[in-house]
CSV table of C-alpha atoms and ligand atoms in Angstrom, one decimal:
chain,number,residue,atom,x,y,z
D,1,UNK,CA,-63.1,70.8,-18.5
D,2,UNK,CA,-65.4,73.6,-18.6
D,3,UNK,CA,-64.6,77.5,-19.5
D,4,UNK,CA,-65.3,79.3,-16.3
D,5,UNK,CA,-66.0,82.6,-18.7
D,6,UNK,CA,-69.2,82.5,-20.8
D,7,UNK,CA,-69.0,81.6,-24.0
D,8,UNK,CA,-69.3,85.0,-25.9
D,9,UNK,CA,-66.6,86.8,-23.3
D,10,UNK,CA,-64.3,83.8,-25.3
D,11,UNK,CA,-65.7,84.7,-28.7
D,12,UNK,CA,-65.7,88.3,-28.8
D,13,UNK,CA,-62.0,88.5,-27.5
D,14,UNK,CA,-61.3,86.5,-30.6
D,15,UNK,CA,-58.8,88.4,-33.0
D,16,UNK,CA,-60.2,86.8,-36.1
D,17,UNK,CA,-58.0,85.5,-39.3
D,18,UNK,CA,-57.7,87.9,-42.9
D,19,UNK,CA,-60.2,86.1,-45.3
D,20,UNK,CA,-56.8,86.7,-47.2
D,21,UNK,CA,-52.9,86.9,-46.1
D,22,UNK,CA,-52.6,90.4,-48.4
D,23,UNK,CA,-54.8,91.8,-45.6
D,24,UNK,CA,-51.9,91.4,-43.3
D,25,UNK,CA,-49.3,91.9,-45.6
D,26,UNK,CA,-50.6,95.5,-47.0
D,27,UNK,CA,-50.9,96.5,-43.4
D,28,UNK,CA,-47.5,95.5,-42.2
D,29,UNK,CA,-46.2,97.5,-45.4
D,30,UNK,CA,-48.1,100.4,-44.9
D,31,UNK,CA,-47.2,100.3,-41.2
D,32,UNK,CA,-43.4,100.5,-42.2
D,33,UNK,CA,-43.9,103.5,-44.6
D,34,UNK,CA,-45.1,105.4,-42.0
D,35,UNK,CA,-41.7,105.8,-41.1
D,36,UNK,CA,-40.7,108.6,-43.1
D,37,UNK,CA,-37.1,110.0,-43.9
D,38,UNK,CA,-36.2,113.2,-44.1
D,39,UNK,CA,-32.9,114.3,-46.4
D,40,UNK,CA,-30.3,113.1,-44.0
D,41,UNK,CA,-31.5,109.9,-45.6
D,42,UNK,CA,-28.3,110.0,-47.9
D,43,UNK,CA,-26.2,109.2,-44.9
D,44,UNK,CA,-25.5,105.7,-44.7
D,45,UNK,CA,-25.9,105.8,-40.9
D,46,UNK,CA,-29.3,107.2,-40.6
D,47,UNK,CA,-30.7,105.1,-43.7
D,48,UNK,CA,-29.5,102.0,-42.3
D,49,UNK,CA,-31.8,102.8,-38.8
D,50,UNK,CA,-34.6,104.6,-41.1
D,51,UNK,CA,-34.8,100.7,-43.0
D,52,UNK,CA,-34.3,98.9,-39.0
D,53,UNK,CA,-37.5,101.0,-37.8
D,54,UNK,CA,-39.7,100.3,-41.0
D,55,UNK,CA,-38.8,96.6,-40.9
D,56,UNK,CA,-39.0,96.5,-36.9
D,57,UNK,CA,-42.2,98.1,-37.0
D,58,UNK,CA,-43.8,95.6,-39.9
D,59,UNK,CA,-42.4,92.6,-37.7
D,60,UNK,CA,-43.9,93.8,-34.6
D,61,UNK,CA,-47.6,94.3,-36.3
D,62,UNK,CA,-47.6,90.4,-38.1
D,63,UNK,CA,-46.1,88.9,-34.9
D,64,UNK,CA,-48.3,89.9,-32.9
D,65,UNK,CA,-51.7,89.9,-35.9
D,66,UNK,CA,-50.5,86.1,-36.1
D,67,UNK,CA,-50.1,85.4,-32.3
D,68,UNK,CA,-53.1,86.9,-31.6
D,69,UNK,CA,-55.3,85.1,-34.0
D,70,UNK,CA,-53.6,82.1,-32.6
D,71,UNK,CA,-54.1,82.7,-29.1
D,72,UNK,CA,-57.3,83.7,-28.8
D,73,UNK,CA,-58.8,81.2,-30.9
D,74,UNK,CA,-60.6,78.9,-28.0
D,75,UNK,CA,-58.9,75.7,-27.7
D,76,UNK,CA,-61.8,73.2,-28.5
D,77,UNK,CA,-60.9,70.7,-25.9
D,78,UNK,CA,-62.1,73.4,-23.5
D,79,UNK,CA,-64.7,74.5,-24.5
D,80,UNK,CA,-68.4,72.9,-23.2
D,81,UNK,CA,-69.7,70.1,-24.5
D,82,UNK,CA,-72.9,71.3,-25.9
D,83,UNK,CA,-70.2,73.9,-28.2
D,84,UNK,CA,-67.9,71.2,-28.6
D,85,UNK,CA,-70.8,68.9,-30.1
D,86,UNK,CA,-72.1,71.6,-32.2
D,87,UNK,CA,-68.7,72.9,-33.5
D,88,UNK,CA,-68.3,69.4,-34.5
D,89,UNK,CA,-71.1,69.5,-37.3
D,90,UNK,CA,-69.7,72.9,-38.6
D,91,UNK,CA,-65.8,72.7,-38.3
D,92,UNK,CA,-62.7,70.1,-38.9
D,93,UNK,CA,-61.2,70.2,-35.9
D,94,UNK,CA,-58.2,68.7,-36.4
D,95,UNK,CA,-57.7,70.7,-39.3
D,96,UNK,CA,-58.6,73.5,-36.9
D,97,UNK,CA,-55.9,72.7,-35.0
D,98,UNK,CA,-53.2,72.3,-37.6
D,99,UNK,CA,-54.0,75.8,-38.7
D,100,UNK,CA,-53.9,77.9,-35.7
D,101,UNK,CA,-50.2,76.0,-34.6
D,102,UNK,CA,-49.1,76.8,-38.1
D,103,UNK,CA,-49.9,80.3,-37.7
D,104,UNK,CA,-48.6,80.5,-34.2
D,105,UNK,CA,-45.0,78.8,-35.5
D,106,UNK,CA,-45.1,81.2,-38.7
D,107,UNK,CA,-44.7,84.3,-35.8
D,108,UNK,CA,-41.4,82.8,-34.5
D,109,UNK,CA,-40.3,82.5,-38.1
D,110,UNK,CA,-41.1,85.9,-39.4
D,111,UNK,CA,-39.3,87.1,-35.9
D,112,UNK,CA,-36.1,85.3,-36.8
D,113,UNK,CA,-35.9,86.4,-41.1
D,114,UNK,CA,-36.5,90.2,-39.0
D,115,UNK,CA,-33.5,89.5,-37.0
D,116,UNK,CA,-30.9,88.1,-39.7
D,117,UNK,CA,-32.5,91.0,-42.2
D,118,UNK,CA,-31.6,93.9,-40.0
D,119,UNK,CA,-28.3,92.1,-39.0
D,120,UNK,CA,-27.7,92.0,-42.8
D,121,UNK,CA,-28.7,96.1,-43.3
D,122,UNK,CA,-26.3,96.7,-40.4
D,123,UNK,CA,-24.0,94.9,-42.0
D,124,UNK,CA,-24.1,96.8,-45.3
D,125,UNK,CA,-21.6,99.1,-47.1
D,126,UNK,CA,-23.7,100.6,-49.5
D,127,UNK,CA,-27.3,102.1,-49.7
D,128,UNK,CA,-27.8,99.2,-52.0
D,129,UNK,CA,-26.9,96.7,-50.1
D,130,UNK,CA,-29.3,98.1,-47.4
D,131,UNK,CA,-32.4,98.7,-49.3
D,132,UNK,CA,-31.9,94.7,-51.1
D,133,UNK,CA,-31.8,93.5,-47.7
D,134,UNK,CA,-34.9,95.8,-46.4
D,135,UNK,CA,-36.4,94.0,-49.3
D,136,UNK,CA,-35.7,90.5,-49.0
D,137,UNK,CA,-37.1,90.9,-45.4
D,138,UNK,CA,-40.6,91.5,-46.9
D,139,UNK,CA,-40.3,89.3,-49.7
D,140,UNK,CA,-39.5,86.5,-47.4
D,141,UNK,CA,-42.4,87.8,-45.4
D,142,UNK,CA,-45.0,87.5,-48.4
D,143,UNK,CA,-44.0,84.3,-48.9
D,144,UNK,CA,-44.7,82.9,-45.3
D,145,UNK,CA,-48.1,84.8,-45.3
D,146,UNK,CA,-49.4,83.3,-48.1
D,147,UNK,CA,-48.3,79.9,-47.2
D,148,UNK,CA,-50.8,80.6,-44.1
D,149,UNK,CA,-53.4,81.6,-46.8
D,150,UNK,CA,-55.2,78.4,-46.5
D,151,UNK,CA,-54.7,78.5,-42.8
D,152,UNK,CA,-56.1,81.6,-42.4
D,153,UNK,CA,-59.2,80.9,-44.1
D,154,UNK,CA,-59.6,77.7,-42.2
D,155,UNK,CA,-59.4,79.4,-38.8
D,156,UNK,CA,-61.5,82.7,-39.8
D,157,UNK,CA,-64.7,80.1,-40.9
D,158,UNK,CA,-63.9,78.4,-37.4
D,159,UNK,CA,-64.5,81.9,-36.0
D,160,UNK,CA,-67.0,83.1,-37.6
D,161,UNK,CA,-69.0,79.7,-37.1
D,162,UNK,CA,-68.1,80.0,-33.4
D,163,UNK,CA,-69.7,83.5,-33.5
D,164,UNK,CA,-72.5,82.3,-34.8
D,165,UNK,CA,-73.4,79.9,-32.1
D,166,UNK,CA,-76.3,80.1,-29.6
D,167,UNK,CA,-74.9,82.0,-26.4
D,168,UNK,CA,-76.4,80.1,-23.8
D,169,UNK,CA,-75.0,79.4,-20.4
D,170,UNK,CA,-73.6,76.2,-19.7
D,171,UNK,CA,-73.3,76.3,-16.6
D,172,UNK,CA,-76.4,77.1,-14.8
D,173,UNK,CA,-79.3,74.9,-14.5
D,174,UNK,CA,-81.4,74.5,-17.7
D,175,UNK,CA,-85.1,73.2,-18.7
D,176,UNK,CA,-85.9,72.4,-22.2
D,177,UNK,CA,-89.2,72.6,-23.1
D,178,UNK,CA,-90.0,69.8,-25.7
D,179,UNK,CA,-92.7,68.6,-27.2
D,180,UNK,CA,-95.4,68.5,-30.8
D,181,UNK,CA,-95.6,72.1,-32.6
D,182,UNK,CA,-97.9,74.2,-31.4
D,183,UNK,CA,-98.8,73.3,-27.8
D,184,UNK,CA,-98.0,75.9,-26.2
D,185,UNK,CA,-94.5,75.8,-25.5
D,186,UNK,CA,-93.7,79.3,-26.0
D,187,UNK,CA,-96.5,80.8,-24.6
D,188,UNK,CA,-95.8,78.6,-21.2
D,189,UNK,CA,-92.3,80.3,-21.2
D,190,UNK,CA,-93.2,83.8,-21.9
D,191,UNK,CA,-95.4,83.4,-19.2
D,192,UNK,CA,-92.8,82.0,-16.7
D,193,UNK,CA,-89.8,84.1,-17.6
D,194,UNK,CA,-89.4,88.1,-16.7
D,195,UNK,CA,-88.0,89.5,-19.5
D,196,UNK,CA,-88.8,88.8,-23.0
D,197,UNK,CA,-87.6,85.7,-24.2
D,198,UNK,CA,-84.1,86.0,-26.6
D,199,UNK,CA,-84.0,84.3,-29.9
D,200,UNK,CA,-80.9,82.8,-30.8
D,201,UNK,CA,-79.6,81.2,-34.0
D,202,UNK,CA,-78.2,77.8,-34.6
D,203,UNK,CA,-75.9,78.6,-37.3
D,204,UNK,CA,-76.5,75.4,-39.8
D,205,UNK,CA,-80.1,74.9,-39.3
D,206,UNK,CA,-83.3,77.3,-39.6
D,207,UNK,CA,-83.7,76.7,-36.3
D,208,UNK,CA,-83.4,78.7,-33.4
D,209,UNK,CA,-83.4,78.6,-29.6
D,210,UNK,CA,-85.3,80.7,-27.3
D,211,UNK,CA,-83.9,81.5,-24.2
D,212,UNK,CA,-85.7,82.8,-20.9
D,213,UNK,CA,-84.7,83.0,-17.7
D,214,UNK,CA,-86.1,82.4,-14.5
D,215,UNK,CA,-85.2,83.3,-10.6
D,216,UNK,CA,-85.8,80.6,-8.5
D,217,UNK,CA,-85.3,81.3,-5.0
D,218,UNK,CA,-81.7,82.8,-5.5
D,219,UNK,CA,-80.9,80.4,-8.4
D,220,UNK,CA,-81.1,81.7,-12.2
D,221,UNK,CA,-82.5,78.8,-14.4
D,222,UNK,CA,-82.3,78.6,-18.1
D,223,UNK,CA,-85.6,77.6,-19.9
D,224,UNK,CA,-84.6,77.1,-23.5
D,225,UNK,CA,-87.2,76.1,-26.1
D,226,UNK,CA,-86.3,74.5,-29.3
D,227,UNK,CA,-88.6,74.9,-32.0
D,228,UNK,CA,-88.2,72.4,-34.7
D,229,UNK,CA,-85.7,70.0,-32.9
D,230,UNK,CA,-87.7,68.5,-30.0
D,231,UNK,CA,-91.3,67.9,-31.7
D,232,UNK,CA,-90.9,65.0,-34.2
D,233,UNK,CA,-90.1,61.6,-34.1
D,234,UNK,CA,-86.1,61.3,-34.7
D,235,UNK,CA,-86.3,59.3,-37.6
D,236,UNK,CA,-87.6,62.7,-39.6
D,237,UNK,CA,-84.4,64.2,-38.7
D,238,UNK,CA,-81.1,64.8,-41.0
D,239,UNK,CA,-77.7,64.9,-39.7
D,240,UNK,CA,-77.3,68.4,-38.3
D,241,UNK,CA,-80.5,68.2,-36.2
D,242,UNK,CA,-79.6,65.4,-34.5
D,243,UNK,CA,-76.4,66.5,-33.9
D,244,UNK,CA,-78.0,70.1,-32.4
D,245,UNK,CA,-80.1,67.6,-30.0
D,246,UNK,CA,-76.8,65.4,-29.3
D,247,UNK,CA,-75.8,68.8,-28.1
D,248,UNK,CA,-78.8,69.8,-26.2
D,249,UNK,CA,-78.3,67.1,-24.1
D,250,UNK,CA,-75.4,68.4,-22.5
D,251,UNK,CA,-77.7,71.0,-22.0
D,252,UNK,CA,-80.6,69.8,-20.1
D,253,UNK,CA,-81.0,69.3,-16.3
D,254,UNK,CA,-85.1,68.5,-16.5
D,255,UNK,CA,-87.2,68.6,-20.0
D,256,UNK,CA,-91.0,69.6,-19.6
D,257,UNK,CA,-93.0,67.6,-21.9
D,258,UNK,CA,-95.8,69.6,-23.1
D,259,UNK,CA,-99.1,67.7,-24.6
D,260,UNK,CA,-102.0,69.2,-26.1
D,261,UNK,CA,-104.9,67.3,-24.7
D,262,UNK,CA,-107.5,68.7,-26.7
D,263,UNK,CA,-105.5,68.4,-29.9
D,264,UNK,CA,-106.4,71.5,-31.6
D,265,UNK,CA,-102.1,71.5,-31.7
D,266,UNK,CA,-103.3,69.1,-35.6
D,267,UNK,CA,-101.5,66.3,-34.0
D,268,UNK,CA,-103.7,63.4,-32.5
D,269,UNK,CA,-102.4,61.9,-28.9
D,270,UNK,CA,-101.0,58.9,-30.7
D,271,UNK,CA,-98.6,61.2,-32.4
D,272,UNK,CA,-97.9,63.2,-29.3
D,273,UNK,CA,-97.1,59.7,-27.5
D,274,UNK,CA,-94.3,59.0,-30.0
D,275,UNK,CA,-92.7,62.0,-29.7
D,276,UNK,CA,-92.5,61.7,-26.4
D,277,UNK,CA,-91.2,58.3,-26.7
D,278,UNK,CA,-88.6,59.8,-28.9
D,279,UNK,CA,-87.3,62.4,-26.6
D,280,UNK,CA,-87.4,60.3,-23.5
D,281,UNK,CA,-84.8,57.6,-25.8
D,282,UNK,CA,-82.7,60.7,-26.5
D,283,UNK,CA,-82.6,62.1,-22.8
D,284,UNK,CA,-82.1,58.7,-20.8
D,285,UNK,CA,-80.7,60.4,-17.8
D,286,UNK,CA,-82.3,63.5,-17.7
D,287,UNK,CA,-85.4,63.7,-15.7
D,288,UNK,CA,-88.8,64.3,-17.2
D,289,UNK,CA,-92.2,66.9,-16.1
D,290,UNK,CA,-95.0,65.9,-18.1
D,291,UNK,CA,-97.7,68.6,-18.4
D,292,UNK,CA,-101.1,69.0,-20.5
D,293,UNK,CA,-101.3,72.4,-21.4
D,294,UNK,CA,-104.6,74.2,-22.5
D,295,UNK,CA,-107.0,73.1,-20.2
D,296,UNK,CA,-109.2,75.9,-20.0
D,297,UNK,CA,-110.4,74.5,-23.2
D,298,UNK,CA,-110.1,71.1,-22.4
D,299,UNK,CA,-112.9,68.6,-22.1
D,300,UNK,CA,-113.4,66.3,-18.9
D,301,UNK,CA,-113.0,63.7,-21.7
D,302,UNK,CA,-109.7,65.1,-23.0
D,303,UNK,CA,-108.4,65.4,-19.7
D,304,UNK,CA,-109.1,61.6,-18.5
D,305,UNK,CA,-107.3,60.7,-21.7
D,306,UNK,CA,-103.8,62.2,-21.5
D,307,UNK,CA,-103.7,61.8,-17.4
D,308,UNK,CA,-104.9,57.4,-18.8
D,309,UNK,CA,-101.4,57.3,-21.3
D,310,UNK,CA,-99.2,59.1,-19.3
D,311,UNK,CA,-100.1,56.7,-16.1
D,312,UNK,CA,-100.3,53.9,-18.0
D,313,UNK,CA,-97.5,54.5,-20.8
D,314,UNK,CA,-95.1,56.0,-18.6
D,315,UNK,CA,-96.0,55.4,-15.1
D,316,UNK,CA,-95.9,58.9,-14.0
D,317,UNK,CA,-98.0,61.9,-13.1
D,318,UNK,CA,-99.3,65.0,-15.3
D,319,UNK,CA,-99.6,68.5,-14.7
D,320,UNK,CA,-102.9,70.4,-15.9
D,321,UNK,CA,-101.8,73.8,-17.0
D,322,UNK,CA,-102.9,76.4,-19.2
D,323,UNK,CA,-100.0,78.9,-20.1
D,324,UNK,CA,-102.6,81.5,-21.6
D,325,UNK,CA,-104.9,82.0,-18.7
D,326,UNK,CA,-102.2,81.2,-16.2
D,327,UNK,CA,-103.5,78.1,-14.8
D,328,UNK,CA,-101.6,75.8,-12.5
D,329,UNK,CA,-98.0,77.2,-13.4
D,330,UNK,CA,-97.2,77.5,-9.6
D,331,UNK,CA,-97.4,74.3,-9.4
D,332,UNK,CA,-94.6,73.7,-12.8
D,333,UNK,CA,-92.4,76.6,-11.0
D,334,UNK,CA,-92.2,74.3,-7.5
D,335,UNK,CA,-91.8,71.2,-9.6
D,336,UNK,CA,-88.8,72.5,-11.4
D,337,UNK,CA,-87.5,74.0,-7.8
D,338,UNK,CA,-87.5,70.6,-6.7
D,339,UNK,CA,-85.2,69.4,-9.3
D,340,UNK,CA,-82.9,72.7,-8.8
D,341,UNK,CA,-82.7,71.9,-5.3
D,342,UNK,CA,-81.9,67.9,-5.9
D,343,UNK,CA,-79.4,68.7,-8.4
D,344,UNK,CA,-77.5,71.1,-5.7
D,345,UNK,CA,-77.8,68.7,-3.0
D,346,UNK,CA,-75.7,66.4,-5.2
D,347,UNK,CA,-73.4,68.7,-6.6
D,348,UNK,CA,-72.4,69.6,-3.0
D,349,UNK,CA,-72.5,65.9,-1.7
R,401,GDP,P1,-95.5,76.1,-29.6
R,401,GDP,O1,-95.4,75.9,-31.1
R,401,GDP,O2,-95.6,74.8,-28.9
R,401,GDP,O3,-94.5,77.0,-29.0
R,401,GDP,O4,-97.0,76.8,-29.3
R,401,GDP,P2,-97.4,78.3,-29.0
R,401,GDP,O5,-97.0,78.8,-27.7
R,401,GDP,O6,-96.9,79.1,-30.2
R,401,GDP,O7,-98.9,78.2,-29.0
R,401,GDP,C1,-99.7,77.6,-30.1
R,401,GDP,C2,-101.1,78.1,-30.1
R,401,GDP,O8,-101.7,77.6,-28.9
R,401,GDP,C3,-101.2,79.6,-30.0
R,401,GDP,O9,-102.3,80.0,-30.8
R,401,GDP,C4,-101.5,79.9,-28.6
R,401,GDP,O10,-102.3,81.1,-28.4
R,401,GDP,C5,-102.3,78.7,-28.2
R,401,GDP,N1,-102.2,78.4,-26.7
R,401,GDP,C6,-101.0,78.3,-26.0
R,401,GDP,N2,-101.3,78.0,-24.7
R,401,GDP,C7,-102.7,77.9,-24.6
R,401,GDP,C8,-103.6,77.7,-23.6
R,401,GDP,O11,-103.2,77.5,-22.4
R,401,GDP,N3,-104.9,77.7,-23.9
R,401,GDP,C9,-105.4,77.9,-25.1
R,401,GDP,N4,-106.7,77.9,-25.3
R,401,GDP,N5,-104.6,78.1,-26.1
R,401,GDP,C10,-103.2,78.2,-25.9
């Protein structure tokens, strides 16, 4: 299941956790001496209902703080996979979970101590009586919050980490641009895309995405490039960067392969090959564009060797662009509204 609303309209509705439960606590005590008496007070009467208010209104802030925080925290089961799978490097979720049901169960309980607390002050025949019982309310109410203390720290780092995340969109159809460092895959999508590319931050690495977008026909496509994840052979990869390309390839509805024929990239062919390799064993079902960019400076020589491998290695065809002087990127723009036509001819079969 899919969110229908992006994933930042989720985030930023999020009511995020106290990095401590005295946070909540001062509040809800400050909120309840805000209700000031005045020098009726001495009347039994009017100081049980002054002590009602100030412990109705310090109920009413924490329920709600601790429903909210539970609430709008995104259920991970629905979000995305390409958040799911990179939330999964970053979070525990089922200690996730734990945490934000605690927290939602804690609201009933501090509801129910309210109730028998102002029972008790109505109850009382002394003013006493009725300022013990105010007091038991928010000493039982201490308690409960900083048993959540752990809680709330679990769910705030969940948040904060989900903040964090690259806001890309899902739903609409994406091309990764892959291939060696410096080919020229961020020259080829500033010179695709309208507006100026956005840079956005994986949280756990030092890398980043860069997101474009482009109109094709009516359809907005999402051309992401990913600097550092998709340009070395996968065995030169920890953990966390393969999990960011486990997530990509949720992602992906084409990759463009980029090569550097004349090599002036500082990696030879044979190296480009591998990577290539590499990415096409991590994107089985994905479908591939190969294109040699820079051939304005490419020899005849160059040229014959990449369009050899490609044919040869991976029985396909290659596209001679150059992203600085513009060359041939009509010709990538139709290719990729092929595959944004084929993939909505089967989405509406
Ligand atoms: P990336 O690391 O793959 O994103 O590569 P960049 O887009 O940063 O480009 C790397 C270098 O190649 C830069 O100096 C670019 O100016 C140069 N470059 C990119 N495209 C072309 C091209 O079509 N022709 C030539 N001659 N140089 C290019």
């Amino acid at each position: 299941m899919t969110l229908r609303k992006s994933f930042s309209t989720v985030t930023h509705r999020m009511v995020i956790a106290p990095s401590s439960y005295e946070e909540i606590f001062e509040a809800a005590v400050r909120k309840s001496q805000k209700i000031a008496a005045t020098s009726l007070y001495r009347n039994l009467g009017y100081h049980k209902k002054v002590e009602i208010r100030r412990i109705e209104s310090a109920n009413r802030y924490v329920v709600k703080r601790l429903k909210d925080i539970a609430l709008t925290t995104p259920f991970l089961k629905e979000l995305h996979p390409f958040y799911k799978e990179l939330l999964s490097v970053l979070i525990d979720i089922d200690s996730l979970k734990k945490s934000v049901s605690r927290i939602y169960r804690a609201s009933s309980i501090v509801n129910k101590i309210s109730r028998e607390c102002i029972r008790k002050v109505r109850q009382s025949k002394d003013h006493n009586s009725i300022i013990k019982h105010r007091r038991s309310y928010f000493g039982r109410l201490k308690s409960i919050l900083k048993k959540l203390d752990k809680d709330f720290k679990v769910v705030r780092k969940a948040q904060l980490d989900m903040l964090k995340l690259p806001d890309v969109r899902p739903e609409i159809f994406t091309v990764v641009v892959a291939g060696p460092p410096n080919v020229g895959k961020s020259s080829l999508i500033r010179a695709i895309t309208k507006a100026k590319p956005e840079v956005r931050e994986y949280p756990f690495t030092t890398k980043s995405l860069t997101v474009g977008h482009i109109k094709v026909n009516s359809t907005i496509v999402q051309v992401l490039d990913t600097p550092g994840l998709l340009d070395r052979p996968l065995s030169e990869r920890n953990k966390i960067e393969l999990q960011a390309i486990l997530a990509l390839k949720h992602l992906a509805d084409l990759i463009i392969f980029m090569f550097d024929p004349t090599e002036t990239c500082g990696f030879p062919l044979s190296y480009q090959k591998n990577v290539l390799s590499e990415v096409l064993n991590s994107f089985r079902n994905v479908p591939f564009i190969y294109v040699a960019n820079k051939v304005d400076v490419a020899s005849k020589n160059h040229i014959q060797r990449i369009q050899e491998i490609i044919s040869r290695d991976f029985s396909s065809n290659i596209v001679l662009i150059s992203a600085k002087e513009r060359i041939n990127l009509e010709e990538v723009l139709k290719l990729i509204e092929k595959h944004v036509k084929e993939k909505e001819q089967h989405q509406s079969s």
